[in-house]
Short mmCIF file of C-alpha atoms in Angstrom, two decimals:
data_model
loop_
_atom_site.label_atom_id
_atom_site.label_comp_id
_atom_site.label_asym_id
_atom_site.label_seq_id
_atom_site.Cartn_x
_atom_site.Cartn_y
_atom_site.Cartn_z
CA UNK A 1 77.90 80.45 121.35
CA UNK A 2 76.22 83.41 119.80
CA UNK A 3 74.93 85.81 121.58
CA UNK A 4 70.68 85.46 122.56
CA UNK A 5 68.74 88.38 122.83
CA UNK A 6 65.37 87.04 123.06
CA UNK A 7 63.80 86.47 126.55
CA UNK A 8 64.71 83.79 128.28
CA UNK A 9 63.07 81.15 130.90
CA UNK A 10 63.56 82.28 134.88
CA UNK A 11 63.27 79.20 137.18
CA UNK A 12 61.54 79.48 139.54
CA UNK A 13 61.73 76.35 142.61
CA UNK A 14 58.54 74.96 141.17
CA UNK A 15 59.36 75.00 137.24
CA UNK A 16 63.81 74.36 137.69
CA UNK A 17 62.92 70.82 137.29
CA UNK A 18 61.25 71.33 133.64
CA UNK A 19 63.84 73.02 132.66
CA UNK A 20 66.95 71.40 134.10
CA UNK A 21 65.53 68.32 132.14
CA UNK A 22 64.75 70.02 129.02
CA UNK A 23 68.46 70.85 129.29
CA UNK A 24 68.97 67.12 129.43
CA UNK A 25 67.42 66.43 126.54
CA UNK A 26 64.02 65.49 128.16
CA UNK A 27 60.80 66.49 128.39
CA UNK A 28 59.76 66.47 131.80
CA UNK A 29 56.36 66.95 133.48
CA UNK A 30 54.37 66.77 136.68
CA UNK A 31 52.51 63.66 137.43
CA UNK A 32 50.32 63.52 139.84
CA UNK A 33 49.56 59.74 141.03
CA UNK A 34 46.66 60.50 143.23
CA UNK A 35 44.37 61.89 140.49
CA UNK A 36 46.63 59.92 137.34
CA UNK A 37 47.07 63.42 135.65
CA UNK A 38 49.48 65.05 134.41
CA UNK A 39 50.04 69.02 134.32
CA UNK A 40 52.24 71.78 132.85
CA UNK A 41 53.09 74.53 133.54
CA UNK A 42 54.58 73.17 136.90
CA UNK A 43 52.67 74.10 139.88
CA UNK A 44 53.57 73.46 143.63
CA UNK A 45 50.33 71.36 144.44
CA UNK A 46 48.24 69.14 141.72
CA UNK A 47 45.39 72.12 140.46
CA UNK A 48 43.24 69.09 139.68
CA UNK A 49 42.76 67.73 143.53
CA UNK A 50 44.94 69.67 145.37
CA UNK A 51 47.46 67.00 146.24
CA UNK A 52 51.26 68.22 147.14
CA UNK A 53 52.84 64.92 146.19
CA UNK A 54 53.75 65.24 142.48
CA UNK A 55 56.73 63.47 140.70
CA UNK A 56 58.15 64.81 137.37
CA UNK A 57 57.89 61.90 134.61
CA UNK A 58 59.72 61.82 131.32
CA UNK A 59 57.34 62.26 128.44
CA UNK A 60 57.10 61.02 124.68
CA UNK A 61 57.80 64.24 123.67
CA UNK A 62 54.96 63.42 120.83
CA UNK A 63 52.03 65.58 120.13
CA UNK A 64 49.69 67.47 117.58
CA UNK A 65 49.34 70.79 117.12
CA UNK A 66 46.11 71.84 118.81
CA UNK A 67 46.12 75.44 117.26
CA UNK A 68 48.35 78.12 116.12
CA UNK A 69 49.20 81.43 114.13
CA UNK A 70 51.95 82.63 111.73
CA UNK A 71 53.38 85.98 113.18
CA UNK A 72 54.80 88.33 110.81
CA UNK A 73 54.77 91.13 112.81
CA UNK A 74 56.88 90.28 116.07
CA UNK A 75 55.97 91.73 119.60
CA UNK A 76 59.65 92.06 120.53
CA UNK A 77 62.37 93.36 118.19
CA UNK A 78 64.50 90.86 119.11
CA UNK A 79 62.48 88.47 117.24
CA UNK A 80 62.87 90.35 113.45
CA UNK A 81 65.29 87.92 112.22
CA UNK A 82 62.74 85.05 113.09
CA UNK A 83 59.35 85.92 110.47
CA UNK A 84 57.43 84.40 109.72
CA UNK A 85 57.38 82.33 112.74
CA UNK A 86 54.72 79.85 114.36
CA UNK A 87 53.09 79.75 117.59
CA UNK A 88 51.59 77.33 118.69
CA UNK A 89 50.00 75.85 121.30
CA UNK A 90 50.67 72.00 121.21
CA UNK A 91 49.00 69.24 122.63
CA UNK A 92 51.13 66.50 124.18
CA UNK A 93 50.24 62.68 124.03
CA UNK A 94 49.97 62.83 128.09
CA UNK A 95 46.77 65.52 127.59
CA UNK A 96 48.49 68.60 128.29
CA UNK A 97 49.30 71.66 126.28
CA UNK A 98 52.31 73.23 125.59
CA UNK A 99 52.38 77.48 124.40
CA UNK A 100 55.60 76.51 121.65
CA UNK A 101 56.86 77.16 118.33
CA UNK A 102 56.56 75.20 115.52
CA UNK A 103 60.04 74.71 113.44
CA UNK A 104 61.47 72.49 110.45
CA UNK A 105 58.73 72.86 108.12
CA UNK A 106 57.46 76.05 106.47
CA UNK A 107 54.72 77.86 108.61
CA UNK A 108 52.65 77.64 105.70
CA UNK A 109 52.43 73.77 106.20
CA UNK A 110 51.37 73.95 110.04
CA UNK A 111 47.60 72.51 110.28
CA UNK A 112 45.89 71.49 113.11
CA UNK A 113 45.94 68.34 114.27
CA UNK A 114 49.22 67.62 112.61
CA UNK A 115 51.76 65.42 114.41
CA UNK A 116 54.43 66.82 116.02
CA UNK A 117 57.59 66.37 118.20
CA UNK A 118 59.81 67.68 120.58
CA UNK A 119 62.91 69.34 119.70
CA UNK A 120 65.38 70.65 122.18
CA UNK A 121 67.12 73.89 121.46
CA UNK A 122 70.07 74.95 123.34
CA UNK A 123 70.07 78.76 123.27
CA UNK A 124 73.04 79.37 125.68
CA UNK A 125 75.30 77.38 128.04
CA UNK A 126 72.48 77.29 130.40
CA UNK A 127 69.28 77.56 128.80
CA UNK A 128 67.54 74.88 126.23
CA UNK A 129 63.99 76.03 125.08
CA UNK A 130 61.65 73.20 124.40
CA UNK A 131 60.01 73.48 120.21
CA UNK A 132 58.06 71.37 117.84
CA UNK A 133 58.38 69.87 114.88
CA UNK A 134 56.39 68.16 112.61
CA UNK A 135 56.67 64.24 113.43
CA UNK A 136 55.97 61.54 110.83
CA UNK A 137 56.05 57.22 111.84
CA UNK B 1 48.51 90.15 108.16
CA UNK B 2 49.65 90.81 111.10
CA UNK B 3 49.93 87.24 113.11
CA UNK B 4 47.12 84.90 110.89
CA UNK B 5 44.10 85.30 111.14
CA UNK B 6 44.56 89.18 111.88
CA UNK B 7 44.99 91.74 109.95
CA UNK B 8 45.97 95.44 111.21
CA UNK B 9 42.49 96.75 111.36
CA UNK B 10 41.43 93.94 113.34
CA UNK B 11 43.93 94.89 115.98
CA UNK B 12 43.13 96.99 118.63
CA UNK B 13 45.76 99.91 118.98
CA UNK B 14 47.53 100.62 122.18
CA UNK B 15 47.54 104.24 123.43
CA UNK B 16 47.03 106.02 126.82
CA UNK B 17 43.95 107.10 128.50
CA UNK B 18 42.18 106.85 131.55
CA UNK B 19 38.29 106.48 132.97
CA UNK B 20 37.14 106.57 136.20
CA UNK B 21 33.02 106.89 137.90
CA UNK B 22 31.62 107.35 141.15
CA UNK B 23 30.13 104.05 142.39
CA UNK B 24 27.50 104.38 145.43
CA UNK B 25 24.97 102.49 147.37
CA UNK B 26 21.72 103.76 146.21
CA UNK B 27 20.66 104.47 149.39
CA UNK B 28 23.74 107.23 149.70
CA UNK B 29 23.29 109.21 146.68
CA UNK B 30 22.32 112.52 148.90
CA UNK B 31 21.72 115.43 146.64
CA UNK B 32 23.62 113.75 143.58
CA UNK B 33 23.37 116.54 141.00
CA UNK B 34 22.52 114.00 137.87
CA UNK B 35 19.92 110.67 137.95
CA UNK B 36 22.04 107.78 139.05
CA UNK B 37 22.59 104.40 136.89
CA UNK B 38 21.57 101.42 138.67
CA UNK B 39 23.49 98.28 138.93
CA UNK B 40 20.87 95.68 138.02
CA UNK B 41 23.21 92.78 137.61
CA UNK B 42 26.36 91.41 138.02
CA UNK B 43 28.51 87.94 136.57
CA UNK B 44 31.56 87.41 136.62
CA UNK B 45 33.88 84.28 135.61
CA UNK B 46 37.59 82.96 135.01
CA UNK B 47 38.67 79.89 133.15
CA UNK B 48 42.27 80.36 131.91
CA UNK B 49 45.25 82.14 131.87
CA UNK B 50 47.16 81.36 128.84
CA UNK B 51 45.05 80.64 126.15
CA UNK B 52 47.12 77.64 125.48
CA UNK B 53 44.94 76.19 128.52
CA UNK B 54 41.47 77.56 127.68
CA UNK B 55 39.40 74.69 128.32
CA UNK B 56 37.78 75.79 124.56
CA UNK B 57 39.08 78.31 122.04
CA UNK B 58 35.27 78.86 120.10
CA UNK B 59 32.96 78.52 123.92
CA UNK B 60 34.09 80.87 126.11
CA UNK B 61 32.58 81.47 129.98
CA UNK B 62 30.94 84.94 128.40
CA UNK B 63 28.16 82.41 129.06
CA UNK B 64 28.54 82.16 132.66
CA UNK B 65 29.20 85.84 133.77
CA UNK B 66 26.51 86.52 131.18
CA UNK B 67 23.63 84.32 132.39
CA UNK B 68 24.66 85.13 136.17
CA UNK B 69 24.54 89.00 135.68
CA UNK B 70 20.87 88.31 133.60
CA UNK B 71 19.84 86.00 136.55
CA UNK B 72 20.57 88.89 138.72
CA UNK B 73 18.74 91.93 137.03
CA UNK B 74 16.12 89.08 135.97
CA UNK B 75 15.53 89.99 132.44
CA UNK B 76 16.34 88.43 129.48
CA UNK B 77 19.39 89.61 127.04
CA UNK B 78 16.26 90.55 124.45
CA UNK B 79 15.15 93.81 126.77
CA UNK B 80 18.35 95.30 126.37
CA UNK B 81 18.36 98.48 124.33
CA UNK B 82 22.20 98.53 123.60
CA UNK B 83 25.54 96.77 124.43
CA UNK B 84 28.84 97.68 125.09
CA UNK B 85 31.16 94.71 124.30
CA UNK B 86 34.88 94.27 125.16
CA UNK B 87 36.60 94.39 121.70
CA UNK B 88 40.13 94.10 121.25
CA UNK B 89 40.04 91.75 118.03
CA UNK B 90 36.40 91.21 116.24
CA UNK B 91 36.56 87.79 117.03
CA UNK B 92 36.38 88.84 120.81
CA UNK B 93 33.10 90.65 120.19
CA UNK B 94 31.57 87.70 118.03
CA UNK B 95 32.40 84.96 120.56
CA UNK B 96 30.85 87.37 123.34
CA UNK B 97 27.70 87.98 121.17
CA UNK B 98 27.31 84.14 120.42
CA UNK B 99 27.99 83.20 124.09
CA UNK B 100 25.59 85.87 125.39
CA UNK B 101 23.17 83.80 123.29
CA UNK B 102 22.39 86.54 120.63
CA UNK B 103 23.34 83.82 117.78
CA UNK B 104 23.75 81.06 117.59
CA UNK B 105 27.35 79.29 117.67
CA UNK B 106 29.72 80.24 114.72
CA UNK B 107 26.89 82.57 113.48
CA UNK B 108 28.60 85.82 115.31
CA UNK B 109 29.94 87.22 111.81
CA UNK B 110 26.35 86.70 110.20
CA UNK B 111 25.11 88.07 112.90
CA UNK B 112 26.57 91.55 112.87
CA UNK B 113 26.46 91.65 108.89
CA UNK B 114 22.88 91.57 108.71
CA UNK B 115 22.21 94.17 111.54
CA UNK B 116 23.23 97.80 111.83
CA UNK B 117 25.62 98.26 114.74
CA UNK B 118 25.45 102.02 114.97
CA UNK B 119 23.89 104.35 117.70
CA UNK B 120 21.01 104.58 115.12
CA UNK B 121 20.51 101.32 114.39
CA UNK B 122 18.59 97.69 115.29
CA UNK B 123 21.62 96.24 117.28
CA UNK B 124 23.04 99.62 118.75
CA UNK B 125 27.09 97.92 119.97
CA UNK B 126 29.51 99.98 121.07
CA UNK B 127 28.02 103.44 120.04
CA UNK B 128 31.37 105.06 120.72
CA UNK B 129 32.82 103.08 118.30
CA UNK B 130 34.80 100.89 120.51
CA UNK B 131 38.27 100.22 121.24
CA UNK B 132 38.55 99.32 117.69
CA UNK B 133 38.22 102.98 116.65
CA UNK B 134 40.18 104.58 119.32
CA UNK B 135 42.57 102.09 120.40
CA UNK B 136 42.97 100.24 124.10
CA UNK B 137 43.94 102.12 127.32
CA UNK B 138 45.29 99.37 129.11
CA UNK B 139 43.25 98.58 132.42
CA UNK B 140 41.13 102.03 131.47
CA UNK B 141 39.97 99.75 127.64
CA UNK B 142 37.35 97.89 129.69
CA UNK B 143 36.16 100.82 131.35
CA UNK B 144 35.59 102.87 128.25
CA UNK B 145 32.57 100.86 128.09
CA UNK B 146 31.31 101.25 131.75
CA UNK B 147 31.25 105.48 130.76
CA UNK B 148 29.72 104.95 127.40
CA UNK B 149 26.91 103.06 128.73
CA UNK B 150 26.02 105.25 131.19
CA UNK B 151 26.94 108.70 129.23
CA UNK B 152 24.31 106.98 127.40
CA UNK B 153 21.78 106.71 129.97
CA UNK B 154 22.38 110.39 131.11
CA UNK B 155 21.86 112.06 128.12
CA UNK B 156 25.48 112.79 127.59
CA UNK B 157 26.37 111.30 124.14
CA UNK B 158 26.23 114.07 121.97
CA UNK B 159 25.67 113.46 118.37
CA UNK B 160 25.16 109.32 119.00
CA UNK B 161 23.37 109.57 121.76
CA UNK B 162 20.36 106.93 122.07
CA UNK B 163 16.74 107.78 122.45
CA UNK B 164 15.72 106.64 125.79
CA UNK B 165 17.92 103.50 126.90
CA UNK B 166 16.12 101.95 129.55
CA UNK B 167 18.44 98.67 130.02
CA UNK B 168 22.27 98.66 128.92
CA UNK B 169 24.48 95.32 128.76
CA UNK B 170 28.12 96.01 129.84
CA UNK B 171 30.50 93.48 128.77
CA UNK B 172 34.80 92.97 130.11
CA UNK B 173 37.10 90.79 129.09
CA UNK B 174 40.66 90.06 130.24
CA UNK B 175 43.19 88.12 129.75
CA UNK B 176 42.79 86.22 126.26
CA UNK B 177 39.15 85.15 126.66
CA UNK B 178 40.37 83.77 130.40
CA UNK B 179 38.45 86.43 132.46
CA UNK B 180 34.80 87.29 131.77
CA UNK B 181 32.62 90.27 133.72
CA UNK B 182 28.90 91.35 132.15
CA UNK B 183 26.95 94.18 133.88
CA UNK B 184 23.12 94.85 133.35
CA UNK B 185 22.67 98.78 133.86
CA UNK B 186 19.30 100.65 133.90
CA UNK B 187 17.61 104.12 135.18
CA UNK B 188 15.61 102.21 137.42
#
């Protein structure tokens, strides 16, 4: 596998879960069954009523983008080879939203409110980073 | 166009710098060589981390650290002779002026067109030109407008300074819109 320079996700005990799954293949997130909510990012405790007891639950993956901008300029060096690139923040069927990038389409094309869906990028042997692309039925 | 919608003059510039004041109770000042600067007012409020989670990306809670630090002075955001808004992207400072109430929603860029910003003018904002002219010292960016305002009211701004300020309207910002603070300063 080539070699990754970018940053890359640290688990912590409270997020492993998200992304052991998203290694999987899954999209993953906390449900919370006392409040029927859902959250990301993971927290120890629901932030909505304060109850401990949260499962993970597999998701549709499915969402639209609820806003985003074209970088052409990247913060980090390591992301040169990438512009223009989109971030986005996404908004998943299950109400949450996701900071992400959009890929598979040209950033020019990325609207609001377009469909999109999860894609799961393996970046090394241990890390998959959860993107977006755009999603047509 | 540096990531859409901003362009490189609408970015503030990072460089290094620091500001610090003396903050006392008023009954303390002793022989204090210069007039104090009363705190008349004081809001603050939080409603997101990552701006992915901002509850809205065009209201921010400007209005709720705003109308608690008005509240507390009790005046209203008309008596104020000059602000000194948090502005790392223009959009920052037109979402604060719109959530202060000084415009009316999505009106912040017609707003500031049609008045003259500068120490001489009817909207005096950010009379030392802002972190938009001389870039963003980290922690010390928000306090660059704590000193202006009251270099301000001490006589102590030079060629921009204002005549007379009575009431000054101090506005932070941190995070990405997440964390809001507004101050009402005066001489009395």
């Amino acid at each position: 596998m080539k070699h990754y320079d970018k940053p890359l996700p640290e688990p912590t005990a409270t997020s492993a879960p998200f992304w052991e799954a998203a290694h999987r293949g899954r999209l993953e997130l906390q449900y919370c069954s006392a409040c029927d909510s859902f959250q990301y990012y993971p927290r120890a405790i629901c932030a909505n009523c304060w109850n401990e007891d949260i499962q993970w639950k597999q998701c549709s993956g499915r969402g639209t983008v609820h806003s985003y901008s074209i970088c052409n300029i990247p913060t980090l060096p390591s992301f040169k080879g990438e512009v223009p690139y989109v971030v986005a923040a996404v908004e998943l069927a299950e109400g949450v939203r996701m900071t992400t990038n959009i890929i598979g389409c040209a950033p020019d094309d990325v609207h609001i409110g377009m469909p999109v869906e999860a894609v799961f990028e393996r970046v090394t042997q241990e890390h998959t980073l959860i993107k977006f692309r755009p999603h047509t039925d | 166009m540096i990531c859409s919608p901003l362009h490189l003059l609408e970015i503030v510039s990072p460089c290094t710098g620091g500001a610090a004041l003396v903050v006392s109770r008023a009954d303390a000042l002793g022989d204090c060589p210069q007039d104090p600067v009363y705190l008349l007012g004081a809001g603050e409020a939080g409603s997101h981390t990552s701006v992915t989670h901002a509850p809205s990306l065009t209201h921010s809670w400007v209005q709720h650290s705003a109308g608690r630090a008005f509240e507390m002075a009790a005046i209203d955001r008309k008596s104020v002779d000059f602000v000194q808004l948090y502005d790392c992207f223009p959009i920052t400072l037109l979402l604060t002026l719109e959530d202060m109430g000084f415009c009316a929603k999505g009106e912040g860029g017609h707003f500031v067109q049609e008045r003259d910003l500068s120490w001489q003018g009817d909207f005096p904002c950010n009379t030392n030109g802002g972190q938009l002219s001389f870039g963003q010292a980290g922690i010390a960016g928000g306090m660059c407008h704590v000193v202006e305002a009251i270099r301000q009211f001490t006589g102590r701004a030079g060629e921009r300074q204002l005549s007379d300020p009575g009431l000054g309207l101090v506005h932070g910002n941190g995070g990405i819109m997440g964390e809001q603070v507004t101050l009402v300063l005066g001489l009395e």
